[in-house]
Amino acid sequence: MPIRTVMKANEAAAWAAKLAKPKVIAAFPITPSTLVPEKISEFVANGELDAEFIKVESEHSAISACVGASAAGVRTFTATASQGLALMHEVIFIAAGMRLPIVVAVGNRALSAPINIWNDWQDSISERDTGWLQFYAENNQEALDLILIAFKVAEDERVLLPAMVGFDAFILTHTVEPVEIPDQEAVDEFLGEYEPKYAYLDPAKPITQGTLAFPAHYMEARYTVWEANENAKKVIDEVFAEFEKRFGRKYQKVEEYRTDDAEIIFVTMGSLAGTVKEYVDHLREQGVRAGAAKLTVYRPFPTEEVRELAKKAKVIALLEKNVTFSVGGALFQDFSRALVNLDERPKVVDFILGLGGRDVTFKDLDEALEIAQKALNGEEFDEVNWIGLRKEIL
Amino acid sequence: MAESPFKADIERVQKEYSEKMTPGAIAYIPGSSVVNKTGSWRVFMPEFNRDKCTRCFLCYIYCPEPAIYLDEEGYPVFDYDYCKGCGICANECPVDAIVMVRETK
């Protein structure tokens, strides 16, 4: 029987890792994801998880150890956040290029400077061009489920890419919510044993991994990563469907909420989606035709689903906790790209908010709505808006 | 110059070395370094004086590549496709039959 209990997202991530039975976990503690390796080392020390827990001296070593273990042919897992993920950056590319299905739990946190341990998405968004799959959890249950899903997608033969699952720092990592822990047997059936087909150590069959590629081959190698990302779109749908069948919880790449007759659709990711859904309910009571959508999967970017979503709205308001300087947010670029060649397309307005753990309140969303309504009424509007900015101290 | 004893290996690898991209660009066939000629970045090349050579094999033993093989009479033959010009052979040669000269080609 699945156990219903209460836990933090960090614990949920550790539990997901335990259920997935990785053979190697290499981790370095960093706020706010420290509890993940702590909990896993506890599982390993108690004999509840038969795995090698490698204590490393930095995140660069953590991901390097994971790359080594994964290349040797075992399931691997690690957790990190912010500067830790940034320190992994170099090896993050290598993991994707070598097509190693490592799963990393990311407690989404702001990047320095100034030093800030609170939530935004800048850390994992900064890794969006590495070829990794990216999932964003709205609540603690999703943090657990998406890690299991990430393993299944990453290890699919058509994909073979590493994946990161983001859950918002402190908003999720340190808050307690009801979480259902699935049965070990059910997870075993869902995930199966990891059997590497390409990359593994076998003295009888020597191979060279992480080779040098001359200009004649490098481009093709990178294209295979592109292709794997394209394949992942279909695989993710399949895995979501299978997950729903087995565990009863439905996931979609783009989850829509009250979008059917919406004029303005707020699009966001992560824990902010919960706030936005509530805000949409609040707007509907006032007769404003608003809807919400959440991106559960950010990489591969769900272009088709986004185009379908765009057909329903006159204005798409993007609420994002990251900045691409002089451009807007990352979602703004992705949405603009997805919609640019459509004959009929909604206006896209970008809102940067909640950076470095700033609370996003209904008041902030009201501010966003006002600008979105300008766009809806054909008035002039700014494409990129910083919401909740304390202009008086600038 | 005598034929390279690795000729058959080179041809085999060239034939078997799949042009098809593997996931993660893994090289499955050992010996891809045979295909990639590594002598191109040499700055100094060994020049061999056959008259001084005593056929002691030291150059052959110490060549780290190995880009030196022996002909039928036991004299060293340098494979300039793979010689990186490290100069170890010249250093080891007890009779100075090998001298490193700047690559002029």
Short mmCIF file of C-alpha atoms in Angstrom, two decimals:
data_model
loop_
_atom_site.label_atom_id
_atom_site.label_comp_id
_atom_site.label_asym_id
_atom_site.label_seq_id
_atom_site.Cartn_x
_atom_site.Cartn_y
_atom_site.Cartn_z
CA MET A 1 0.00 0.00 0.00
CA PRO A 2 1.28 3.48 -0.78
CA ILE A 3 1.96 5.43 2.39
CA ARG A 4 0.42 8.86 2.84
CA THR A 5 2.57 11.01 5.02
CA VAL A 6 3.83 14.57 5.32
CA MET A 7 7.30 15.66 4.26
CA LYS A 8 9.42 18.40 2.75
CA ALA A 9 10.28 18.37 -0.96
CA ASN A 10 13.88 17.59 -0.03
CA GLU A 11 12.73 14.47 1.78
CA ALA A 12 10.41 13.64 -1.10
CA ALA A 13 13.38 13.86 -3.47
CA ALA A 14 15.43 11.60 -1.22
CA TRP A 15 12.55 9.15 -1.06
CA ALA A 16 12.21 9.20 -4.84
CA ALA A 17 15.92 8.44 -5.11
CA LYS A 18 15.54 5.59 -2.61
CA LEU A 19 12.63 4.13 -4.56
CA ALA A 20 14.58 4.37 -7.82
CA LYS A 21 17.43 2.38 -6.23
CA PRO A 22 20.44 4.17 -7.69
CA LYS A 23 23.74 2.39 -7.21
CA VAL A 24 25.83 5.54 -6.83
CA ILE A 25 24.95 8.86 -5.22
CA ALA A 26 27.64 11.51 -5.09
CA ALA A 27 26.66 14.74 -3.45
CA PHE A 28 27.92 17.88 -1.81
CA PRO A 29 25.55 19.67 0.55
CA ILE A 30 24.33 23.11 -0.50
CA THR A 31 21.43 25.17 0.78
CA PRO A 32 18.56 24.59 0.15
CA SER A 33 19.01 21.00 -1.04
CA THR A 34 21.30 19.83 1.80
CA LEU A 35 18.63 17.63 3.26
CA VAL A 36 18.51 15.46 0.11
CA PRO A 37 22.03 13.98 0.45
CA GLU A 38 21.63 13.96 4.25
CA LYS A 39 18.51 11.85 4.02
CA ILE A 40 20.00 9.58 1.38
CA SER A 41 23.16 9.00 3.42
CA GLU A 42 20.83 8.05 6.27
CA PHE A 43 19.06 5.53 4.02
CA VAL A 44 22.41 4.09 2.94
CA ALA A 45 23.78 3.97 6.51
CA ASN A 46 20.63 2.22 7.73
CA GLY A 47 20.91 -0.35 5.00
CA GLU A 48 17.59 0.72 3.50
CA LEU A 49 19.27 1.62 0.24
CA ASP A 50 21.99 -0.54 -1.24
CA ALA A 51 24.15 2.11 -2.85
CA GLU A 52 27.52 3.77 -2.76
CA PHE A 53 27.25 7.22 -1.20
CA ILE A 54 30.28 9.24 -2.25
CA LYS A 55 31.16 12.23 -0.13
CA VAL A 56 32.92 14.66 -2.43
CA GLU A 57 34.71 17.96 -1.95
CA SER A 58 32.64 20.03 -4.35
CA GLU A 59 29.72 19.88 -6.77
CA HIS A 60 32.17 19.68 -9.64
CA SER A 61 33.40 16.41 -8.14
CA ALA A 62 29.85 15.28 -7.35
CA ILE A 63 28.70 15.44 -10.94
CA SER A 64 32.05 14.09 -12.15
CA ALA A 65 31.63 11.05 -9.92
CA CYS A 66 28.09 10.65 -11.25
CA VAL A 67 29.37 10.83 -14.83
CA GLY A 68 31.97 8.19 -14.03
CA ALA A 69 29.46 5.91 -12.33
CA SER A 70 26.88 6.35 -15.04
CA ALA A 71 29.48 5.68 -17.73
CA ALA A 72 30.34 2.51 -15.86
CA GLY A 73 26.71 1.48 -16.25
CA VAL A 74 24.73 2.15 -13.07
CA ARG A 75 21.83 4.38 -12.13
CA THR A 76 23.11 7.56 -10.47
CA PHE A 77 21.57 10.46 -8.63
CA THR A 78 22.66 13.71 -7.03
CA ALA A 79 21.15 16.91 -5.68
CA THR A 80 22.30 20.49 -5.84
CA ALA A 81 21.26 24.12 -6.16
CA SER A 82 22.36 27.54 -7.30
CA GLN A 83 26.16 28.07 -7.23
CA GLY A 84 26.53 24.31 -6.83
CA LEU A 85 24.76 23.72 -10.11
CA ALA A 86 26.82 26.50 -11.65
CA LEU A 87 29.97 24.76 -10.43
CA MET A 88 28.76 21.60 -12.15
CA HIS A 89 28.24 23.51 -15.40
CA GLU A 90 31.32 22.22 -17.22
CA VAL A 91 30.51 18.60 -16.49
CA ILE A 92 26.79 19.14 -17.10
CA PHE A 93 27.63 19.52 -20.80
CA ILE A 94 29.76 16.37 -20.70
CA ALA A 95 26.95 14.33 -19.12
CA ALA A 96 24.55 15.30 -21.90
CA GLY A 97 27.12 14.88 -24.65
CA MET A 98 28.04 11.42 -23.36
CA ARG A 99 24.32 10.61 -23.14
CA LEU A 100 24.38 9.51 -19.51
CA PRO A 101 20.96 9.30 -17.85
CA ILE A 102 21.91 10.95 -14.54
CA VAL A 103 19.09 12.54 -12.54
CA VAL A 104 19.76 15.66 -10.49
CA ALA A 105 17.37 17.20 -7.98
CA VAL A 106 17.71 20.97 -8.04
CA GLY A 107 16.43 23.14 -5.20
CA ASN A 108 15.86 26.18 -7.40
CA ARG A 109 17.72 29.09 -5.86
CA ALA A 110 19.00 32.51 -6.92
CA LEU A 111 22.55 33.00 -8.10
CA SER A 112 25.09 35.39 -6.59
CA ALA A 113 25.94 38.23 -6.41
CA PRO A 114 24.59 39.39 -4.03
CA ILE A 115 24.51 36.10 -2.15
CA ASN A 116 20.95 34.92 -1.85
CA ILE A 117 19.78 31.51 -0.75
CA TRP A 118 16.11 31.97 -1.62
CA ASN A 119 14.04 30.90 -4.55
CA ASP A 120 14.11 31.77 -8.19
CA TRP A 121 14.85 29.66 -11.26
CA GLN A 122 18.01 31.32 -12.47
CA ASP A 123 20.22 28.33 -11.61
CA SER A 124 18.52 25.66 -13.66
CA ILE A 125 17.37 28.08 -16.36
CA SER A 126 21.04 28.96 -16.87
CA GLU A 127 21.60 25.28 -17.74
CA ARG A 128 18.85 25.13 -20.33
CA ASP A 129 21.27 24.99 -23.30
CA THR A 130 23.18 21.98 -22.05
CA GLY A 131 20.93 19.32 -23.56
CA TRP A 132 19.54 18.19 -20.19
CA LEU A 133 15.86 17.50 -19.71
CA GLN A 134 14.25 19.87 -17.24
CA PHE A 135 11.19 19.25 -15.11
CA TYR A 136 9.68 21.71 -12.63
CA ALA A 137 7.61 20.57 -9.65
CA GLU A 138 4.66 22.53 -8.33
CA ASN A 139 4.48 20.75 -4.97
CA ASN A 140 6.25 18.12 -2.94
CA GLN A 141 4.29 15.24 -4.43
CA GLU A 142 5.36 16.38 -7.90
CA ALA A 143 8.96 16.57 -6.73
CA LEU A 144 8.79 12.88 -5.82
CA ASP A 145 6.86 11.80 -8.90
CA LEU A 146 8.88 13.82 -11.39
CA ILE A 147 12.15 12.33 -10.18
CA LEU A 148 10.78 8.84 -10.83
CA ILE A 149 9.47 10.02 -14.20
CA ALA A 150 12.81 11.69 -14.96
CA PHE A 151 14.64 8.38 -14.42
CA LYS A 152 12.25 6.57 -16.72
CA VAL A 153 12.48 9.17 -19.49
CA ALA A 154 16.23 9.66 -19.16
CA GLU A 155 16.95 5.94 -19.40
CA ASP A 156 14.72 5.36 -22.40
CA GLU A 157 16.82 4.15 -25.31
CA ARG A 158 15.38 6.81 -27.58
CA VAL A 159 16.41 9.54 -25.17
CA LEU A 160 19.45 8.68 -23.01
CA LEU A 161 19.86 12.18 -21.65
CA PRO A 162 20.45 13.42 -18.14
CA ALA A 163 17.56 15.15 -16.42
CA MET A 164 17.14 17.75 -13.71
CA VAL A 165 14.05 18.15 -11.58
CA GLY A 166 13.61 21.58 -10.07
CA PHE A 167 11.62 22.40 -6.97
CA ASP A 168 11.55 25.88 -5.49
CA ALA A 169 13.91 26.67 -2.65
CA PHE A 170 12.22 26.93 0.77
CA ILE A 171 8.78 27.32 -0.82
CA LEU A 172 8.94 23.56 -1.40
CA THR A 173 12.29 22.30 -0.10
CA HIS A 174 11.59 23.27 3.51
CA THR A 175 7.80 23.21 3.76
CA VAL A 176 5.86 20.19 4.82
CA GLU A 177 3.03 18.91 2.63
CA PRO A 178 1.09 15.67 2.33
CA VAL A 179 2.98 13.29 0.07
CA GLU A 180 2.06 9.82 -1.06
CA ILE A 181 5.03 7.47 -1.17
CA PRO A 182 4.38 4.80 -3.77
CA ASP A 183 5.00 1.12 -3.17
CA GLN A 184 8.51 -0.13 -3.80
CA GLU A 185 7.15 -2.97 -5.97
CA ALA A 186 5.08 -0.56 -8.03
CA VAL A 187 8.11 1.67 -8.60
CA ASP A 188 10.26 -1.35 -9.46
CA GLU A 189 7.69 -2.38 -12.04
CA PHE A 190 7.47 1.14 -13.41
CA LEU A 191 11.20 1.83 -13.62
CA GLY A 192 12.69 -1.60 -14.03
CA GLU A 193 16.37 -2.37 -13.70
CA TYR A 194 18.65 0.04 -15.47
CA GLU A 195 20.34 -1.90 -18.22
CA PRO A 196 22.76 0.27 -20.14
CA LYS A 197 22.98 -0.77 -23.74
CA TYR A 198 25.73 1.55 -24.91
CA ALA A 199 27.82 2.87 -22.08
CA TYR A 200 29.15 0.41 -19.54
CA LEU A 201 32.41 -1.12 -18.46
CA ASP A 202 33.09 -4.58 -19.78
CA PRO A 203 36.66 -5.85 -20.01
CA ALA A 204 35.61 -8.18 -22.80
CA LYS A 205 34.33 -5.29 -24.87
CA PRO A 206 36.57 -2.26 -24.47
CA ILE A 207 35.16 1.07 -25.58
CA THR A 208 36.33 4.66 -25.54
CA GLN A 209 33.96 7.15 -23.90
CA GLY A 210 34.26 10.90 -23.91
CA THR A 211 36.43 10.87 -27.01
CA LEU A 212 37.93 13.73 -28.92
CA ALA A 213 35.89 14.62 -31.99
CA PHE A 214 37.43 16.51 -34.84
CA PRO A 215 35.37 19.05 -36.80
CA ALA A 216 34.30 16.20 -39.08
CA HIS A 217 32.33 14.54 -36.26
CA TYR A 218 31.56 17.08 -33.53
CA MET A 219 28.57 18.60 -35.26
CA GLU A 220 26.94 15.23 -35.80
CA ALA A 221 27.54 14.31 -32.17
CA ARG A 222 25.81 17.48 -31.04
CA TYR A 223 22.95 16.78 -33.43
CA THR A 224 22.36 13.42 -31.75
CA VAL A 225 21.75 15.37 -28.51
CA TRP A 226 19.27 17.57 -30.38
CA GLU A 227 17.58 14.48 -31.81
CA ALA A 228 17.38 12.86 -28.38
CA ASN A 229 15.68 16.00 -27.07
CA GLU A 230 13.16 15.80 -29.91
CA ASN A 231 12.53 12.11 -29.16
CA ALA A 232 12.07 12.95 -25.49
CA LYS A 233 8.88 14.87 -26.28
CA LYS A 234 7.09 11.69 -27.32
CA VAL A 235 8.72 9.55 -24.64
CA ILE A 236 7.66 11.99 -21.91
CA ASP A 237 4.04 11.73 -23.05
CA GLU A 238 4.26 7.93 -22.94
CA VAL A 239 5.85 7.93 -19.50
CA PHE A 240 3.29 10.42 -18.17
CA ALA A 241 0.52 8.14 -19.44
CA GLU A 242 2.10 5.07 -17.88
CA PHE A 243 2.63 6.89 -14.62
CA GLU A 244 -1.02 7.90 -14.52
CA LYS A 245 -2.08 4.32 -15.21
CA ARG A 246 0.07 2.95 -12.40
CA PHE A 247 -0.11 5.65 -9.77
CA GLY A 248 -3.21 7.62 -10.69
CA ARG A 249 -1.58 11.01 -10.82
CA LYS A 250 -1.88 12.83 -14.12
CA TYR A 251 0.94 14.87 -15.58
CA GLN A 252 1.07 16.94 -18.73
CA LYS A 253 3.88 18.85 -20.33
CA VAL A 254 1.66 21.93 -20.29
CA GLU A 255 -1.03 21.75 -17.67
CA GLU A 256 -3.94 24.08 -18.36
CA TYR A 257 -6.34 25.53 -15.81
CA ARG A 258 -9.61 27.25 -16.81
CA THR A 259 -8.26 28.16 -20.22
CA ASP A 260 -11.30 27.22 -22.32
CA ASP A 261 -12.79 30.68 -22.79
CA ALA A 262 -9.85 32.63 -21.46
CA GLU A 263 -8.64 35.88 -22.96
CA ILE A 264 -5.58 36.21 -20.79
CA ILE A 265 -3.59 33.11 -19.89
CA PHE A 266 -0.95 33.33 -17.20
CA VAL A 267 1.88 30.91 -17.86
CA THR A 268 4.38 29.90 -15.23
CA MET A 269 6.37 27.01 -13.78
CA GLY A 270 7.07 25.50 -10.40
CA SER A 271 5.36 26.40 -7.15
CA LEU A 272 4.14 29.74 -8.50
CA ALA A 273 1.60 27.77 -10.54
CA GLY A 274 -0.41 27.10 -7.37
CA THR A 275 -0.63 30.79 -6.57
CA VAL A 276 -1.60 31.61 -10.13
CA LYS A 277 -4.39 29.02 -10.21
CA GLU A 278 -5.85 30.55 -7.09
CA TYR A 279 -5.48 34.00 -8.61
CA VAL A 280 -7.33 32.84 -11.71
CA ASP A 281 -10.19 31.60 -9.52
CA HIS A 282 -10.21 34.99 -7.86
CA LEU A 283 -10.34 36.75 -11.25
CA ARG A 284 -13.11 34.51 -12.53
CA GLU A 285 -15.25 35.52 -9.54
CA GLN A 286 -14.80 39.11 -10.70
CA GLY A 287 -15.75 38.18 -14.24
CA VAL A 288 -12.28 38.48 -15.73
CA ARG A 289 -11.77 35.76 -18.33
CA ALA A 290 -8.39 34.54 -17.20
CA GLY A 291 -6.75 31.15 -17.29
CA ALA A 292 -3.53 29.59 -16.14
CA ALA A 293 -1.02 27.17 -17.58
CA LYS A 294 1.95 25.48 -16.04
CA LEU A 295 4.99 24.07 -17.79
CA THR A 296 5.90 20.82 -16.08
CA VAL A 297 8.49 20.15 -18.75
CA TYR A 298 10.70 23.01 -19.80
CA ARG A 299 13.34 21.10 -21.80
CA PRO A 300 12.54 19.68 -24.30
CA PHE A 301 10.43 22.77 -24.86
CA PRO A 302 6.81 21.68 -25.48
CA THR A 303 6.42 23.72 -28.67
CA GLU A 304 3.30 21.93 -29.96
CA GLU A 305 1.46 22.25 -26.67
CA VAL A 306 2.41 25.90 -26.41
CA ARG A 307 1.04 26.55 -29.91
CA GLU A 308 -2.20 24.82 -28.93
CA LEU A 309 -2.34 26.97 -25.82
CA ALA A 310 -1.75 30.11 -27.87
CA LYS A 311 -4.82 29.38 -29.98
CA LYS A 312 -6.98 29.75 -26.88
CA ALA A 313 -5.72 33.11 -25.69
CA LYS A 314 -5.56 36.72 -26.87
CA VAL A 315 -2.81 37.55 -24.40
CA ILE A 316 -0.22 35.25 -22.91
CA ALA A 317 1.25 36.65 -19.71
CA LEU A 318 4.48 34.94 -18.71
CA LEU A 319 5.35 35.00 -15.03
CA GLU A 320 8.95 34.06 -14.58
CA LYS A 321 11.56 34.04 -11.87
CA ASN A 322 14.63 34.48 -14.03
CA VAL A 323 16.26 37.13 -16.18
CA THR A 324 18.01 37.02 -19.50
CA PHE A 325 19.48 40.48 -19.49
CA SER A 326 18.33 42.93 -22.13
CA VAL A 327 15.89 40.33 -23.48
CA GLY A 328 13.44 39.45 -20.71
CA GLY A 329 12.96 36.03 -19.24
CA ALA A 330 13.84 32.66 -20.71
CA LEU A 331 10.18 31.73 -21.22
CA PHE A 332 9.67 34.94 -23.18
CA GLN A 333 12.26 33.86 -25.72
CA ASP A 334 10.88 30.34 -25.89
CA PHE A 335 7.29 31.48 -26.34
CA SER A 336 8.27 34.12 -28.89
CA ARG A 337 10.16 31.47 -30.83
CA ALA A 338 7.28 29.00 -30.66
CA LEU A 339 4.71 31.53 -31.87
CA VAL A 340 6.67 33.72 -34.28
CA ASN A 341 5.68 31.92 -37.48
CA LEU A 342 2.01 31.44 -36.66
CA ASP A 343 -0.39 33.51 -38.79
CA GLU A 344 -2.56 34.34 -35.85
CA ARG A 345 -0.86 34.68 -32.54
CA PRO A 346 -1.64 36.19 -29.17
CA LYS A 347 0.27 39.07 -27.67
CA VAL A 348 3.01 37.87 -25.34
CA VAL A 349 3.82 39.94 -22.28
CA ASP A 350 6.70 39.08 -20.02
CA PHE A 351 6.77 39.58 -16.27
CA ILE A 352 9.89 39.14 -14.17
CA LEU A 353 8.96 38.67 -10.54
CA GLY A 354 9.79 36.92 -7.32
CA LEU A 355 13.56 37.01 -7.80
CA GLY A 356 15.68 35.93 -4.86
CA GLY A 357 12.74 34.69 -2.84
CA ARG A 358 10.57 37.82 -3.10
CA ASP A 359 7.00 36.79 -2.31
CA VAL A 360 4.59 36.86 -5.22
CA THR A 361 1.27 38.12 -3.93
CA PHE A 362 -2.10 38.85 -5.51
CA LYS A 363 -1.07 42.52 -5.46
CA ASP A 364 1.86 41.72 -7.73
CA LEU A 365 -0.35 39.65 -9.98
CA ASP A 366 -2.85 42.54 -10.11
CA GLU A 367 -0.01 44.70 -11.39
CA ALA A 368 0.71 42.12 -14.06
CA LEU A 369 -2.96 41.80 -14.95
CA GLU A 370 -3.22 45.55 -15.49
CA ILE A 371 -0.45 45.46 -18.10
CA ALA A 372 -1.87 42.30 -19.68
CA GLN A 373 -5.23 44.03 -20.00
CA LYS A 374 -3.56 46.95 -21.77
CA ALA A 375 -2.23 44.46 -24.29
CA LEU A 376 -5.69 42.90 -24.55
CA ASN A 377 -7.32 46.27 -25.27
CA GLY A 378 -4.80 47.13 -27.94
CA GLU A 379 -3.15 49.82 -25.88
CA GLU A 380 0.59 50.31 -25.74
CA PHE A 381 2.39 48.04 -23.32
CA ASP A 382 5.92 47.15 -22.32
CA GLU A 383 7.01 43.72 -23.47
CA VAL A 384 9.12 43.08 -20.39
CA ASN A 385 7.98 44.22 -16.96
CA TRP A 386 9.59 43.87 -13.56
CA ILE A 387 6.79 43.28 -11.09
CA GLY A 388 7.01 44.16 -7.42
CA LEU A 389 10.13 46.22 -8.00
CA ARG A 390 10.77 48.73 -5.20
CA LYS A 391 11.43 51.69 -7.48
CA GLU A 392 11.63 54.08 -4.54
CA ILE A 393 14.99 52.64 -3.43
CA LEU A 394 16.56 52.71 -6.87
CA MET B 1 61.58 2.39 -46.61
CA ALA B 2 60.27 -0.88 -45.22
CA GLU B 3 56.52 -1.20 -44.93
CA SER B 4 54.90 -0.43 -41.57
CA PRO B 5 54.14 -3.63 -39.63
CA PHE B 6 50.91 -1.91 -38.54
CA LYS B 7 49.70 -1.54 -42.11
CA ALA B 8 47.18 -4.36 -41.77
CA ASP B 9 45.87 -2.92 -38.49
CA ILE B 10 45.53 0.52 -40.02
CA GLU B 11 43.60 -0.86 -42.94
CA ARG B 12 41.37 -2.96 -40.69
CA VAL B 13 40.52 -0.03 -38.44
CA GLN B 14 39.97 2.26 -41.38
CA LYS B 15 37.57 -0.30 -42.81
CA GLU B 16 35.78 -1.14 -39.57
CA TYR B 17 35.77 2.33 -38.06
CA SER B 18 32.13 3.13 -38.37
CA GLU B 19 31.25 6.51 -39.78
CA LYS B 20 27.92 6.16 -38.01
CA MET B 21 27.54 8.35 -34.93
CA THR B 22 26.98 6.35 -31.75
CA PRO B 23 25.05 7.64 -28.72
CA GLY B 24 27.46 9.70 -26.67
CA ALA B 25 30.02 9.46 -29.50
CA ILE B 26 31.38 6.25 -27.99
CA ALA B 27 34.17 4.61 -29.95
CA TYR B 28 33.50 0.87 -29.99
CA ILE B 29 36.43 -0.24 -32.09
CA PRO B 30 39.74 -0.07 -30.31
CA GLY B 31 42.53 1.52 -32.28
CA SER B 32 40.92 4.67 -33.59
CA SER B 33 44.17 6.41 -32.77
CA VAL B 34 45.68 4.43 -35.61
CA VAL B 35 43.42 6.26 -38.03
CA ASN B 36 44.16 9.67 -36.57
CA LYS B 37 47.72 10.35 -37.61
CA THR B 38 49.43 12.09 -34.73
CA GLY B 39 52.67 13.11 -36.40
CA SER B 40 51.26 16.36 -37.71
CA TRP B 41 52.02 18.41 -34.59
CA ARG B 42 55.73 17.55 -34.58
CA VAL B 43 58.21 20.44 -34.42
CA PHE B 44 61.48 18.46 -34.30
CA MET B 45 61.97 15.29 -36.27
CA PRO B 46 64.52 12.52 -35.69
CA GLU B 47 67.15 12.27 -38.40
CA PHE B 48 68.75 8.83 -38.59
CA ASN B 49 72.32 8.07 -39.59
CA ARG B 50 72.49 4.43 -40.66
CA ASP B 51 76.28 4.36 -40.70
CA LYS B 52 76.55 5.18 -37.00
CA CYS B 53 73.80 2.78 -35.89
CA THR B 54 74.89 -0.26 -33.89
CA ARG B 55 71.41 -1.85 -33.94
CA CYS B 56 71.11 -1.76 -30.15
CA PHE B 57 67.27 -1.31 -30.35
CA LEU B 58 67.23 1.28 -27.55
CA CYS B 59 65.34 3.79 -29.70
CA TYR B 60 62.85 1.09 -30.58
CA ILE B 61 62.36 0.15 -26.93
CA TYR B 62 62.03 3.69 -25.63
CA CYS B 63 59.73 5.17 -28.31
CA PRO B 64 56.52 5.90 -26.38
CA GLU B 65 54.25 6.01 -29.42
CA PRO B 66 55.59 3.49 -30.77
CA ALA B 67 56.57 5.06 -34.06
CA ILE B 68 59.81 3.16 -34.55
CA TYR B 69 59.93 -0.35 -35.92
CA LEU B 70 62.79 -2.47 -37.16
CA ASP B 71 63.47 -3.48 -40.70
CA GLU B 72 64.63 -6.95 -41.72
CA GLU B 73 68.25 -6.15 -40.93
CA GLY B 74 67.36 -4.76 -37.50
CA TYR B 75 67.81 -1.08 -38.29
CA PRO B 76 65.19 1.29 -36.91
CA VAL B 77 62.63 2.75 -39.29
CA PHE B 78 60.79 5.90 -38.24
CA ASP B 79 57.08 6.20 -38.95
CA TYR B 80 56.68 9.93 -39.41
CA ASP B 81 52.90 9.63 -39.55
CA TYR B 82 52.92 8.92 -35.81
CA CYS B 83 56.25 10.29 -34.54
CA LYS B 84 55.47 13.29 -32.33
CA GLY B 85 59.07 14.44 -32.24
CA CYS B 86 59.58 13.96 -28.51
CA GLY B 87 63.27 13.29 -28.96
CA ILE B 88 63.48 10.38 -26.54
CA CYS B 89 65.06 8.17 -29.21
CA ALA B 90 67.80 10.71 -29.86
CA ASN B 91 68.38 11.07 -26.15
CA GLU B 92 68.67 7.32 -25.62
CA CYS B 93 70.84 6.59 -28.65
CA PRO B 94 74.31 5.81 -27.23
CA VAL B 95 76.15 6.49 -30.50
CA ASP B 96 74.33 9.66 -31.62
CA ALA B 97 72.94 7.97 -34.71
CA ILE B 98 69.71 9.93 -34.15
CA VAL B 99 69.73 13.73 -34.18
CA MET B 100 66.67 15.93 -33.72
CA VAL B 101 66.37 18.53 -36.47
CA ARG B 102 63.76 21.23 -36.89
CA GLU B 103 60.92 20.13 -39.13
CA THR B 104 61.30 22.03 -42.37
CA LYS B 105 58.62 20.57 -44.59
#
